[in-house]
Short mmCIF file of N, CA and C in Angstrom, two decimals:
data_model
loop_
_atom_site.label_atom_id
_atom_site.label_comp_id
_atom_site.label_asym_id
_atom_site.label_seq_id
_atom_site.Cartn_x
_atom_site.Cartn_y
_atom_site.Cartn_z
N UNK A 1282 5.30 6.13 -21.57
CA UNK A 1282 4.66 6.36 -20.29
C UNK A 1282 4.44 5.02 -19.60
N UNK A 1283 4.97 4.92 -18.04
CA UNK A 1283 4.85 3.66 -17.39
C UNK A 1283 3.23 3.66 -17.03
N UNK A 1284 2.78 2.27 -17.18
CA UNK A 1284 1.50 2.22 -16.19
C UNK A 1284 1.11 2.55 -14.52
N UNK A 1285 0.36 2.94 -14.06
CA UNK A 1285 0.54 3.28 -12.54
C UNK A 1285 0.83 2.42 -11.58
N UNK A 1286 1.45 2.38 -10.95
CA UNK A 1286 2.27 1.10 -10.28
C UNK A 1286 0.63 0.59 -9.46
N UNK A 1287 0.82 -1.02 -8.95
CA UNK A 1287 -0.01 -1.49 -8.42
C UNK A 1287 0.52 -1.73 -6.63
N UNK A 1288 -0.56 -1.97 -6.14
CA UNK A 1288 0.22 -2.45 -4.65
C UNK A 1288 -0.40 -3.61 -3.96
N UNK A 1289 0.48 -4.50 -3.68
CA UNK A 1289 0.27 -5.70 -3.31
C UNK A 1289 0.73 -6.47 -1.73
N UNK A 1290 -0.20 -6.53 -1.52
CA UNK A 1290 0.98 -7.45 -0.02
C UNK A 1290 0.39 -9.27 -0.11
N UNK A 1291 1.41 -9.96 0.57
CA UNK A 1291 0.99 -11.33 0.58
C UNK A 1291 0.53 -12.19 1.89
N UNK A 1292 0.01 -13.05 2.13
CA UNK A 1292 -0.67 -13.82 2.95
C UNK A 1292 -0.41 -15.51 2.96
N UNK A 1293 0.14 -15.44 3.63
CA UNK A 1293 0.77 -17.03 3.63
C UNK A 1293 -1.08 -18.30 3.78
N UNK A 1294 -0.41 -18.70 2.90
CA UNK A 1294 -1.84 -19.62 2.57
C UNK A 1294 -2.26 -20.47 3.95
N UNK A 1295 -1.38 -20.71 4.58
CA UNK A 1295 -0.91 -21.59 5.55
C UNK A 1295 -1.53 -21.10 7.14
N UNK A 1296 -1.09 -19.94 6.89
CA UNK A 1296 -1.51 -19.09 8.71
C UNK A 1296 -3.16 -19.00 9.03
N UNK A 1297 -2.97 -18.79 9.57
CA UNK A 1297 -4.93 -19.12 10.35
C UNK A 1297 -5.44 -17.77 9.56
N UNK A 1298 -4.89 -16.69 10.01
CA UNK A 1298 -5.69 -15.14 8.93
C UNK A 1298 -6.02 -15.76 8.09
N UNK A 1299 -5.62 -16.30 7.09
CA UNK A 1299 -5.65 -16.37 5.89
C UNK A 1299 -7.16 -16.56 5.58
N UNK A 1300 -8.12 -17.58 6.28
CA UNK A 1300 -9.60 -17.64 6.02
C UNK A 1300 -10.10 -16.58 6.40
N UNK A 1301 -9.90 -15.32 7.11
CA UNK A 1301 -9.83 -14.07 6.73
C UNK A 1301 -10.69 -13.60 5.82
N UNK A 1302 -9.94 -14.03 4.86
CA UNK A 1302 -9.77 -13.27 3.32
C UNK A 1302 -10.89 -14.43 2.41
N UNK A 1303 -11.27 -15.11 2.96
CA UNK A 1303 -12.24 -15.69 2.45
C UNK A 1303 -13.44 -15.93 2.46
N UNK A 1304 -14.87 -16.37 2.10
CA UNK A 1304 -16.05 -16.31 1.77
C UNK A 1304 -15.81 -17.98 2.48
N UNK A 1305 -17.21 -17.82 3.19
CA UNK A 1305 -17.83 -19.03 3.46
C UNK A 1305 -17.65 -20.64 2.76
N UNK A 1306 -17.64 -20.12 1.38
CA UNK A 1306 -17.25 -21.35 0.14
C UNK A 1306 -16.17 -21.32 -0.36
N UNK A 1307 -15.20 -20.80 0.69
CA UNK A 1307 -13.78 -21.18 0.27
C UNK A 1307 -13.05 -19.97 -0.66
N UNK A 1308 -13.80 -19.47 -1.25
CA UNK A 1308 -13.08 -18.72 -2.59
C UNK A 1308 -12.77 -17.16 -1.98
N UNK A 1309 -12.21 -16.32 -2.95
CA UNK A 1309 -11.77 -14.68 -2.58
C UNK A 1309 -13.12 -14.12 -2.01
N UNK A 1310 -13.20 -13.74 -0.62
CA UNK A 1310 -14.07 -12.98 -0.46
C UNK A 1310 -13.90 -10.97 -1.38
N UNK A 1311 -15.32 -11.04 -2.40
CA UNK A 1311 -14.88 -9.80 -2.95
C UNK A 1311 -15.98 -9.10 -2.06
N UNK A 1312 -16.81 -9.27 -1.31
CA UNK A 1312 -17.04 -8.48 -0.43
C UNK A 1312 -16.79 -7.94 1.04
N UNK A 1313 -16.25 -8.33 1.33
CA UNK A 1313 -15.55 -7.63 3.20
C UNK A 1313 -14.05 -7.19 2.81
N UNK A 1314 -13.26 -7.98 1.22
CA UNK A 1314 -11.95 -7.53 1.41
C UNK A 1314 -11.72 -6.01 0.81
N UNK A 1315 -11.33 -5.43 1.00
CA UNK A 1315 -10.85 -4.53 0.16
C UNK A 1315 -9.96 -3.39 1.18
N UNK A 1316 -9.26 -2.96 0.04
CA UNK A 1316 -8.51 -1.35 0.74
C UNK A 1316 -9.13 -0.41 0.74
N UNK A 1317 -8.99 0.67 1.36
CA UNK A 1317 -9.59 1.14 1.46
C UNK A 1317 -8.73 3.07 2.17
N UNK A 1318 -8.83 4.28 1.95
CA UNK A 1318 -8.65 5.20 2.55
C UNK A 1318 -10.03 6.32 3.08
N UNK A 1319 -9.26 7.09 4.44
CA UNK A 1319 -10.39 8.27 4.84
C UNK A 1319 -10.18 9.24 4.19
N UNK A 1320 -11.21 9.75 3.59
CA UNK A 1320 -11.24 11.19 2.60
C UNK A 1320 -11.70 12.12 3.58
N UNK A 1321 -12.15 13.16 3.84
CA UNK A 1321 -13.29 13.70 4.20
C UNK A 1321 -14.27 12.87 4.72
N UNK A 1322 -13.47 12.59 6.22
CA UNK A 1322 -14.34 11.34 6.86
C UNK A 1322 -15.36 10.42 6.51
N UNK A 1323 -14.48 9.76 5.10
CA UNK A 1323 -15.56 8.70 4.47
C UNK A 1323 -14.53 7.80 3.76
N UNK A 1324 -15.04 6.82 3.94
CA UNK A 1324 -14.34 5.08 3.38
C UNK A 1324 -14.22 5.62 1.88
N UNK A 1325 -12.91 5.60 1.15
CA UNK A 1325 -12.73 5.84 -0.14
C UNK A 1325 -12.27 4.31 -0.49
N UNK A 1326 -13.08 3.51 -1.18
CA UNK A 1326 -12.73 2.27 -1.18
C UNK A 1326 -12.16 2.30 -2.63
N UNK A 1327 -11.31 1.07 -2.90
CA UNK A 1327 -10.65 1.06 -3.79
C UNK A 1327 -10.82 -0.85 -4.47
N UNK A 1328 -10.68 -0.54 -6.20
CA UNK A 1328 -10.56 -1.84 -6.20
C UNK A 1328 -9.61 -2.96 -5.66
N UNK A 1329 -10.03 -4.28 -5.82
CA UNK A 1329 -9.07 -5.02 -4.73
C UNK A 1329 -9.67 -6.64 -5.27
N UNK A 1330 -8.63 -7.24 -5.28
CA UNK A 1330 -8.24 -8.44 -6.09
C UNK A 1330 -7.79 -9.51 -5.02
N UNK A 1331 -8.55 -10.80 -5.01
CA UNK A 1331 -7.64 -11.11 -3.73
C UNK A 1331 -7.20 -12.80 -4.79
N UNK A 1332 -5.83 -12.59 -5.22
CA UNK A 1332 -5.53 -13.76 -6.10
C UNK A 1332 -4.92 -14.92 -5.10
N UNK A 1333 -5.48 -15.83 -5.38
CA UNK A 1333 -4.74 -17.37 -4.66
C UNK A 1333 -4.56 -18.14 -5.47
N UNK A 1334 -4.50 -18.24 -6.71
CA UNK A 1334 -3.83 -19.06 -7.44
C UNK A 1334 -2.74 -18.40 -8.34
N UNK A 1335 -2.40 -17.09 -8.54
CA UNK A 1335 -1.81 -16.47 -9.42
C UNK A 1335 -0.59 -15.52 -9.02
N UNK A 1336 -0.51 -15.72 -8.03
CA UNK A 1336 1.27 -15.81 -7.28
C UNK A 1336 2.16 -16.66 -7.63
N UNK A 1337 3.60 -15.65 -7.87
CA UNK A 1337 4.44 -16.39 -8.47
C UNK A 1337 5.15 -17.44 -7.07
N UNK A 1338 4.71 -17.40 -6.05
CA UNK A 1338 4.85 -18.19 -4.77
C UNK A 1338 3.65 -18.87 -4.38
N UNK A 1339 3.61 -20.05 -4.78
CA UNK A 1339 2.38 -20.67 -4.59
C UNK A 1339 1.61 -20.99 -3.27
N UNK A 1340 2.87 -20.72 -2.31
CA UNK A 1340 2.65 -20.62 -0.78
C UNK A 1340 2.01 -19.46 -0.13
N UNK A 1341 2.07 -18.26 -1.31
CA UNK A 1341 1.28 -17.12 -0.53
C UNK A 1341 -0.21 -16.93 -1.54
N UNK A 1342 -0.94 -16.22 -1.22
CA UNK A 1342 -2.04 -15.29 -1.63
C UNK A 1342 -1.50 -13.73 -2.11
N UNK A 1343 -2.34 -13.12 -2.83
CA UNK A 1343 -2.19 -11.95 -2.95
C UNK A 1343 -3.11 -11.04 -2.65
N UNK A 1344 -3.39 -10.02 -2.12
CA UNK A 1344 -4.40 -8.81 -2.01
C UNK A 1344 -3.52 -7.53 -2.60
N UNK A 1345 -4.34 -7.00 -4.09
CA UNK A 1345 -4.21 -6.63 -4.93
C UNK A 1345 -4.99 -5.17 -5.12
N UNK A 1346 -4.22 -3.80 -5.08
CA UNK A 1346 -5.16 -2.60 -5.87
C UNK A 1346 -4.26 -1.79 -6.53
N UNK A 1347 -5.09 -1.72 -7.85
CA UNK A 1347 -4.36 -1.74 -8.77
C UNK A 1347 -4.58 -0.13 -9.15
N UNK A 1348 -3.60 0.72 -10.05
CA UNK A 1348 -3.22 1.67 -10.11
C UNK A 1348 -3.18 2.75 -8.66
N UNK A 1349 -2.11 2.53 -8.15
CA UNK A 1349 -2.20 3.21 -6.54
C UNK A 1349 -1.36 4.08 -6.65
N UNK A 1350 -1.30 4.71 -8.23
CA UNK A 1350 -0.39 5.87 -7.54
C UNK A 1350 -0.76 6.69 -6.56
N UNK A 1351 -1.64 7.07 -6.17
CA UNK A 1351 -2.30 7.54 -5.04
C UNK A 1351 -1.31 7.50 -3.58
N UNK A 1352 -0.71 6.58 -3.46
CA UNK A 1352 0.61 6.14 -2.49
C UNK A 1352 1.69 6.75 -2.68
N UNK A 1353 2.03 6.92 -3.80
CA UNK A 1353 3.68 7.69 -4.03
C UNK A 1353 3.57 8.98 -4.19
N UNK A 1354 3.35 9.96 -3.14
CA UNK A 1354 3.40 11.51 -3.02
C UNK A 1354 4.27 11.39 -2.51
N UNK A 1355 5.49 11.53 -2.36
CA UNK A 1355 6.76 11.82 -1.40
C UNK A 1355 6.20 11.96 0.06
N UNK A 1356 5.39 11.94 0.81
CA UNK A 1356 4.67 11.66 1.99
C UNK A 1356 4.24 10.69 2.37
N UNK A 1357 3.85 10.20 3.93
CA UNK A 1357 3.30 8.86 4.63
C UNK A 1357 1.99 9.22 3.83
N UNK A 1358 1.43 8.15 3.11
CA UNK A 1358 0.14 8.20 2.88
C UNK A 1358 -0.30 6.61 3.97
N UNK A 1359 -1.85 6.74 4.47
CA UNK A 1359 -2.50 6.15 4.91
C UNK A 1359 -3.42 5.32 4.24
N UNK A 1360 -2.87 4.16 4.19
CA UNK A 1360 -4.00 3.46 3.89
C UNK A 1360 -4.45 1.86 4.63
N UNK A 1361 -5.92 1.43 4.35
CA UNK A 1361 -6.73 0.59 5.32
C UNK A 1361 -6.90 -1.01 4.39
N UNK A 1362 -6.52 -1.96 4.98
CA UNK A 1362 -7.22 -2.99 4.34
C UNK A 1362 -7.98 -3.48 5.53
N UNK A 1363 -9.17 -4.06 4.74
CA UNK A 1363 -10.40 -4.45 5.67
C UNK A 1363 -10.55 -5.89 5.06
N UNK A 1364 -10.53 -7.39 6.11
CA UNK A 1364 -10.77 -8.03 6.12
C UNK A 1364 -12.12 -8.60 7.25
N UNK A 1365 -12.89 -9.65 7.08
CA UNK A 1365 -14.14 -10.06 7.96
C UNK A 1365 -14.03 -9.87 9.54
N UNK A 1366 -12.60 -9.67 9.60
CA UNK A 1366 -12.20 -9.90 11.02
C UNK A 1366 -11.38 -8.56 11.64
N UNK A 1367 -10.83 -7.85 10.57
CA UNK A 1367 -9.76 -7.35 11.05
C UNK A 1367 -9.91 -6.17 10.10
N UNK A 1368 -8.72 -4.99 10.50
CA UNK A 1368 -8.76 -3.69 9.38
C UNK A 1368 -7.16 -3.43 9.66
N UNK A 1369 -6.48 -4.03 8.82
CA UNK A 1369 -5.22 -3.35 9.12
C UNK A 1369 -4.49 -2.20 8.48
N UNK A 1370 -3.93 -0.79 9.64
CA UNK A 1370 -3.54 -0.07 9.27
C UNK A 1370 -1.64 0.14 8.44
N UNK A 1371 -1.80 0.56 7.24
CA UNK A 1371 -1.02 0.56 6.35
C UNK A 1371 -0.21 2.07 6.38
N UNK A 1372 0.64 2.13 6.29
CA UNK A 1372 1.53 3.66 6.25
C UNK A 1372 2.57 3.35 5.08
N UNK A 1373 2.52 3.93 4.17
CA UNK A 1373 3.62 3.79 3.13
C UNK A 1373 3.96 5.06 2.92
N UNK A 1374 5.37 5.20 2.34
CA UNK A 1374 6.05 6.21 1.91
C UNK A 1374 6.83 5.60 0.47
N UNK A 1375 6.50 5.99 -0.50
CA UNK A 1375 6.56 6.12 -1.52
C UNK A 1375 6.63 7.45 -2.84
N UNK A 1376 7.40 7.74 -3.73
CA UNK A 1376 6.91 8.81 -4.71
C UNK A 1376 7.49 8.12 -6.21
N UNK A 1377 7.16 9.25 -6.93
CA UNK A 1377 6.91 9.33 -8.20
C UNK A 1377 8.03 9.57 -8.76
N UNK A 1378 9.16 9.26 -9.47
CA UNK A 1378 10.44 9.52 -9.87
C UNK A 1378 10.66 10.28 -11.38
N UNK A 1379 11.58 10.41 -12.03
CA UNK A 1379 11.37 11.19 -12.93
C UNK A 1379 11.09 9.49 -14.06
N UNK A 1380 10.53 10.32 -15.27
CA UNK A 1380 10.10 9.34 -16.69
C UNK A 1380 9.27 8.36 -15.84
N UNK A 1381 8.35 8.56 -14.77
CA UNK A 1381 7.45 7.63 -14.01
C UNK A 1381 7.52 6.62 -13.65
N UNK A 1382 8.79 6.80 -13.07
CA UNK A 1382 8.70 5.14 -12.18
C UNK A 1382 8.39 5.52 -10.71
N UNK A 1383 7.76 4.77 -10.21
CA UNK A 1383 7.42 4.42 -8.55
C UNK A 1383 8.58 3.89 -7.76
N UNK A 1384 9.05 4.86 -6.58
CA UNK A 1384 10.15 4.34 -5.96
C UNK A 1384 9.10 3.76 -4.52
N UNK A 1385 9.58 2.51 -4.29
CA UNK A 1385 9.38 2.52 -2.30
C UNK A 1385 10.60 3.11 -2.03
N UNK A 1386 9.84 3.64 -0.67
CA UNK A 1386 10.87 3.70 0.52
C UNK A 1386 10.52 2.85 2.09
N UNK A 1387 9.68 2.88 2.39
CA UNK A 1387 9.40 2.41 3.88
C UNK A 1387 7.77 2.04 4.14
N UNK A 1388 7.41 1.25 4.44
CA UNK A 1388 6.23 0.84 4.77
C UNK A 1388 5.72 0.17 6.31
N UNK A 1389 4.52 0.57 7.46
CA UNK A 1389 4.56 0.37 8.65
C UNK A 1389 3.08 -0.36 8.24
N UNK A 1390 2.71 -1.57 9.35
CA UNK A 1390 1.42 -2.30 8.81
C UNK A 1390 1.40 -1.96 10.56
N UNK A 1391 0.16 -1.69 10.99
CA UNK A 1391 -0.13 -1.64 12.51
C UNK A 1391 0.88 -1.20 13.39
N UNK A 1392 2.05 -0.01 12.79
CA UNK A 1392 2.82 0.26 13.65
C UNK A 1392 4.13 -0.47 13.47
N UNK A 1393 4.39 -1.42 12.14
CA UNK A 1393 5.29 -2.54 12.79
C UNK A 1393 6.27 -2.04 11.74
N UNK A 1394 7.51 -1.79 11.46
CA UNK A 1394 8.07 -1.48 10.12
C UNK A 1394 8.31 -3.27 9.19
N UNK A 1395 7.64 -2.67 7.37
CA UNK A 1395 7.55 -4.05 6.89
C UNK A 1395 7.75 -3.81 5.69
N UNK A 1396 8.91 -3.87 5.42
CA UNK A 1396 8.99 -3.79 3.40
C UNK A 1396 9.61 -4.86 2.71
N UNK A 1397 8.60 -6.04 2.97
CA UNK A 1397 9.02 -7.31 2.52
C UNK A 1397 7.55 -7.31 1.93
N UNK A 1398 6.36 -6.64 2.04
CA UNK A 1398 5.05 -6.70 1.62
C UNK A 1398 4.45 -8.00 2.18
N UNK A 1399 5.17 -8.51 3.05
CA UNK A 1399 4.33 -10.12 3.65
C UNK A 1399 3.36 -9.56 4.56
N UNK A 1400 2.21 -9.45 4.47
CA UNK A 1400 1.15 -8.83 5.63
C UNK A 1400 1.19 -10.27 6.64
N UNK A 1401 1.00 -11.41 6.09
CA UNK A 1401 0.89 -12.62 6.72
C UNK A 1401 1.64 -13.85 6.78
N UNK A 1402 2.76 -13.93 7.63
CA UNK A 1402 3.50 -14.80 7.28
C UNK A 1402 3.32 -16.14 7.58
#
């Protein structure tokens, strides 16, 4: 049995967003970042990891939630990341394949089509 796939997008260390994603003292803000979906008109928040040293590209960041199968129903699922500044809307299409692997197919961040997972370049 595979583990539940995780989902990740990256953030160029470099671009102005990027303090964004951070706390006053420099480090992962773990409170304003996170993903997040609407249930029954309510914030279903999800855990969320925001790694800057532990990219295999030392030039990006990561924002991290982990077991998302929740995303791969053969349907657009909706989902929200919320940063101090900003909430960007996420549309993925993804499912579940046979012996459990996670296929992508297509992903839209604010409307824009993006399946390179770079939220911030």
């Amino acid at each position: 049995m595979l583990p539940p796939p995780n989902f990740q997008l990256f953030i160029a260390k470099s671009a102005p967003e990027f303090q964004d994603f951070l706390s006053d003292k420099g480090d992962a803000d773990k409170e304003n970042v996170y993903f997040y979906q609407i249930v029954n008109n309510t914030e279903k928040k999800y855990r969320t990891l925001l790694l800057t040293d532990n990219s295999k590209n030392k030039d990006y960041a990561e924002v991290v939630t982990e077991s998302a199968i929740f995303l791969y129903t053969g349907k657009t699922e909706t989902l929200y990341l919320k940063n101090k500044a900003k909430t960007y809307k996420i549309e993925f299409l993804g499912y579940i394949g046979k012996c459990g692997y996670a296929y992508f197919q297509e992903m839209y961040i604010d409307g824009v089509k993006n399946n390179d997972f770079i939220l911030i370049k």
